[in-house]
Amino acid sequence: YSFEPFGAVDPTAPIVKAVPSATPETHYNEDEGPPSDTAIMVGCGLIGCVIGGPFLAIVTGFGGKYLADRNQGPIGDSAIALGKIAAAAGKKAKEEHLFSKLKDSVRSLFSKKDQGATSK
């Protein structure tokens, strides 16, 4: 196999090189402590809901909270990581006013429906 370019190659084409960023990489939420109990339960519950429905969501939510409190090895660490992800998602949703945007979009959907029904 050959990894040569296919067809004619322009010799005057610029060569692009990757340049590392000057700022060091930082982890999101590195300065904060462990996630809240609610964030851990929501993160684990969402995974359980996707895999097995609402009953498994309840079981994994409470199980993840239990394991995170007891710090039961890699499973407890995974529950804490899911909690950090859920906390970061909740923080971003608040910054973007996601709930207000959702309410406005649903309200506009029903207001257009009502306007269409009254104009007939």
PDB file of C-alpha atoms in Angstrom:
ATOM      1  CA  TYR A   1       0.000   0.000   0.000  1.00  0.00           C
ATOM      2  CA  SER A   2       1.103   3.513  -0.667  1.00  0.00           C
ATOM      3  CA  PHE A   3       0.074   6.726   1.029  1.00  0.00           C
ATOM      4  CA  GLU A   4       0.981   8.921  -1.899  1.00  0.00           C
ATOM      5  CA  PRO A   5      -1.485  11.677  -2.874  1.00  0.00           C
ATOM      6  CA  PHE A   6      -3.827  10.717  -5.670  1.00  0.00           C
ATOM      7  CA  GLY A   7      -3.599  12.810  -8.816  1.00  0.00           C
ATOM      8  CA  ALA A   8      -1.534  15.898  -9.450  1.00  0.00           C
ATOM      9  CA  VAL A   9      -0.210  17.744  -6.395  1.00  0.00           C
ATOM     10  CA  ASP A  10       0.416  21.463  -6.514  1.00  0.00           C
ATOM     11  CA  PRO A  11       4.046  21.954  -5.393  1.00  0.00           C
ATOM     12  CA  THR A  12       3.278  25.540  -4.330  1.00  0.00           C
ATOM     13  CA  ALA A  13       0.643  24.439  -1.815  1.00  0.00           C
ATOM     14  CA  PRO A  14       1.520  25.586   1.711  1.00  0.00           C
ATOM     15  CA  ILE A  15       2.529  23.011   4.270  1.00  0.00           C
ATOM     16  CA  VAL A  16       0.560  23.281   7.486  1.00  0.00           C
ATOM     17  CA  LYS A  17       2.194  22.308  10.761  1.00  0.00           C
ATOM     18  CA  ALA A  18       0.469  21.739  14.065  1.00  0.00           C
ATOM     19  CA  VAL A  19       1.495  24.292  16.663  1.00  0.00           C
ATOM     20  CA  PRO A  20       0.888  23.468  20.326  1.00  0.00           C
ATOM     21  CA  SER A  21      -1.028  26.051  22.293  1.00  0.00           C
ATOM     22  CA  ALA A  22       0.931  28.317  24.599  1.00  0.00           C
ATOM     23  CA  THR A  23      -1.542  27.921  27.455  1.00  0.00           C
ATOM     24  CA  PRO A  24      -1.397  24.749  29.520  1.00  0.00           C
ATOM     25  CA  GLU A  25      -4.341  22.383  29.407  1.00  0.00           C
ATOM     26  CA  THR A  26      -6.679  22.578  32.369  1.00  0.00           C
ATOM     27  CA  HIS A  27      -9.414  20.224  33.374  1.00  0.00           C
ATOM     28  CA  TYR A  28     -12.958  21.449  33.765  1.00  0.00           C
ATOM     29  CA  ASN A  29     -14.063  21.660  37.402  1.00  0.00           C
ATOM     30  CA  GLU A  30     -10.548  20.861  38.599  1.00  0.00           C
ATOM     31  CA  ASP A  31     -10.689  23.509  41.311  1.00  0.00           C
ATOM     32  CA  GLU A  32     -14.040  22.359  42.654  1.00  0.00           C
ATOM     33  CA  GLY A  33     -14.516  19.568  45.147  1.00  0.00           C
ATOM     34  CA  PRO A  34     -16.544  16.425  44.671  1.00  0.00           C
ATOM     35  CA  PRO A  35     -19.907  16.767  42.917  1.00  0.00           C
ATOM     36  CA  SER A  36     -23.134  17.104  44.860  1.00  0.00           C
ATOM     37  CA  ASP A  37     -25.236  14.098  45.762  1.00  0.00           C
ATOM     38  CA  THR A  38     -27.925  15.248  43.338  1.00  0.00           C
ATOM     39  CA  ALA A  39     -25.451  15.448  40.446  1.00  0.00           C
ATOM     40  CA  ILE A  40     -24.192  11.925  41.161  1.00  0.00           C
ATOM     41  CA  MET A  41     -27.735  10.537  41.294  1.00  0.00           C
ATOM     42  CA  VAL A  42     -28.772  12.339  38.088  1.00  0.00           C
ATOM     43  CA  GLY A  43     -25.670  11.209  36.187  1.00  0.00           C
ATOM     44  CA  CYS A  44     -25.985   7.585  37.250  1.00  0.00           C
ATOM     45  CA  GLY A  45     -29.760   7.652  36.821  1.00  0.00           C
ATOM     46  CA  LEU A  46     -29.497   8.870  33.236  1.00  0.00           C
ATOM     47  CA  ILE A  47     -27.186   6.014  32.347  1.00  0.00           C
ATOM     48  CA  GLY A  48     -29.570   3.552  34.005  1.00  0.00           C
ATOM     49  CA  CYS A  49     -32.551   5.044  32.172  1.00  0.00           C
ATOM     50  CA  VAL A  50     -30.844   4.719  28.797  1.00  0.00           C
ATOM     51  CA  ILE A  51     -29.874   1.115  29.464  1.00  0.00           C
ATOM     52  CA  GLY A  52     -32.937  -0.257  31.206  1.00  0.00           C
ATOM     53  CA  GLY A  53     -35.714   2.283  31.671  1.00  0.00           C
ATOM     54  CA  PRO A  54     -37.098   4.125  34.691  1.00  0.00           C
ATOM     55  CA  PHE A  55     -36.762   1.309  37.226  1.00  0.00           C
ATOM     56  CA  LEU A  56     -33.077   0.813  36.461  1.00  0.00           C
ATOM     57  CA  ALA A  57     -32.655   4.607  36.550  1.00  0.00           C
ATOM     58  CA  ILE A  58     -33.838   4.668  40.165  1.00  0.00           C
ATOM     59  CA  VAL A  59     -31.653   1.706  41.104  1.00  0.00           C
ATOM     60  CA  THR A  60     -28.516   3.092  39.443  1.00  0.00           C
ATOM     61  CA  GLY A  61     -29.134   6.575  40.838  1.00  0.00           C
ATOM     62  CA  PHE A  62     -29.283   5.378  44.434  1.00  0.00           C
ATOM     63  CA  GLY A  63     -26.593   2.741  43.835  1.00  0.00           C
ATOM     64  CA  GLY A  64     -24.239   5.304  42.347  1.00  0.00           C
ATOM     65  CA  LYS A  65     -24.794   7.593  45.323  1.00  0.00           C
ATOM     66  CA  TYR A  66     -24.114   4.742  47.743  1.00  0.00           C
ATOM     67  CA  LEU A  67     -20.930   3.697  45.938  1.00  0.00           C
ATOM     68  CA  ALA A  68     -19.686   7.279  45.642  1.00  0.00           C
ATOM     69  CA  ASP A  69     -20.164   7.804  49.386  1.00  0.00           C
ATOM     70  CA  ARG A  70     -18.340   4.595  50.224  1.00  0.00           C
ATOM     71  CA  ASN A  71     -15.749   5.179  47.463  1.00  0.00           C
ATOM     72  CA  GLN A  72     -15.936   1.537  46.403  1.00  0.00           C
ATOM     73  CA  GLY A  73     -12.978   1.446  43.995  1.00  0.00           C
ATOM     74  CA  PRO A  74     -13.334   2.053  40.258  1.00  0.00           C
ATOM     75  CA  ILE A  75     -17.125   1.853  40.319  1.00  0.00           C
ATOM     76  CA  GLY A  76     -17.284   4.590  42.966  1.00  0.00           C
ATOM     77  CA  ASP A  77     -14.820   6.650  40.929  1.00  0.00           C
ATOM     78  CA  SER A  78     -17.033   6.177  37.866  1.00  0.00           C
ATOM     79  CA  ALA A  79     -20.079   7.363  39.820  1.00  0.00           C
ATOM     80  CA  ILE A  80     -18.156  10.453  40.950  1.00  0.00           C
ATOM     81  CA  ALA A  81     -17.057  11.106  37.356  1.00  0.00           C
ATOM     82  CA  LEU A  82     -20.665  10.835  36.145  1.00  0.00           C
ATOM     83  CA  GLY A  83     -21.640  13.273  38.877  1.00  0.00           C
ATOM     84  CA  LYS A  84     -19.004  15.744  37.709  1.00  0.00           C
ATOM     85  CA  ILE A  85     -20.284  15.449  34.143  1.00  0.00           C
ATOM     86  CA  ALA A  86     -23.882  16.016  35.259  1.00  0.00           C
ATOM     87  CA  ALA A  87     -22.821  18.998  37.388  1.00  0.00           C
ATOM     88  CA  ALA A  88     -20.918  20.528  34.465  1.00  0.00           C
ATOM     89  CA  ALA A  89     -23.918  20.010  32.165  1.00  0.00           C
ATOM     90  CA  GLY A  90     -26.243  21.614  34.701  1.00  0.00           C
ATOM     91  CA  LYS A  91     -23.899  24.569  35.138  1.00  0.00           C
ATOM     92  CA  LYS A  92     -23.699  25.075  31.367  1.00  0.00           C
ATOM     93  CA  ALA A  93     -27.490  24.815  31.036  1.00  0.00           C
ATOM     94  CA  LYS A  94     -27.874  27.577  33.634  1.00  0.00           C
ATOM     95  CA  GLU A  95     -25.324  29.760  31.835  1.00  0.00           C
ATOM     96  CA  GLU A  96     -27.157  29.337  28.540  1.00  0.00           C
ATOM     97  CA  HIS A  97     -30.617  29.822  30.120  1.00  0.00           C
ATOM     98  CA  LEU A  98     -31.644  26.532  28.552  1.00  0.00           C
ATOM     99  CA  PHE A  99     -34.775  26.079  30.658  1.00  0.00           C
ATOM    100  CA  SER A 100     -36.082  29.531  29.680  1.00  0.00           C
ATOM    101  CA  LYS A 101     -35.399  28.835  26.017  1.00  0.00           C
ATOM    102  CA  LEU A 102     -37.219  25.517  26.261  1.00  0.00           C
ATOM    103  CA  LYS A 103     -40.232  27.157  27.914  1.00  0.00           C
ATOM    104  CA  ASP A 104     -40.313  29.883  25.244  1.00  0.00           C
ATOM    105  CA  SER A 105     -40.156  27.374  22.407  1.00  0.00           C
ATOM    106  CA  VAL A 106     -42.986  25.263  23.849  1.00  0.00           C
ATOM    107  CA  ARG A 107     -45.039  28.383  24.514  1.00  0.00           C
ATOM    108  CA  SER A 108     -44.532  29.590  20.928  1.00  0.00           C
ATOM    109  CA  LEU A 109     -45.524  26.168  19.618  1.00  0.00           C
ATOM    110  CA  PHE A 110     -48.857  26.283  21.424  1.00  0.00           C
ATOM    111  CA  SER A 111     -49.486  29.955  20.666  1.00  0.00           C
ATOM    112  CA  LYS A 112     -49.077  29.301  16.922  1.00  0.00           C
ATOM    113  CA  LYS A 113     -51.386  26.308  17.204  1.00  0.00           C
ATOM    114  CA  ASP A 114     -54.051  28.431  18.936  1.00  0.00           C
ATOM    115  CA  GLN A 115     -53.708  31.239  16.398  1.00  0.00           C
ATOM    116  CA  GLY A 116     -54.143  28.774  13.525  1.00  0.00           C
ATOM    117  CA  ALA A 117     -57.270  27.278  15.101  1.00  0.00           C
ATOM    118  CA  THR A 118     -58.943  30.663  15.651  1.00  0.00           C
ATOM    119  CA  SER A 119     -58.277  31.997  12.148  1.00  0.00           C
ATOM    120  CA  LYS A 120     -60.377  29.322  10.413  1.00  0.00           C
TER     121      LYS A 120
END
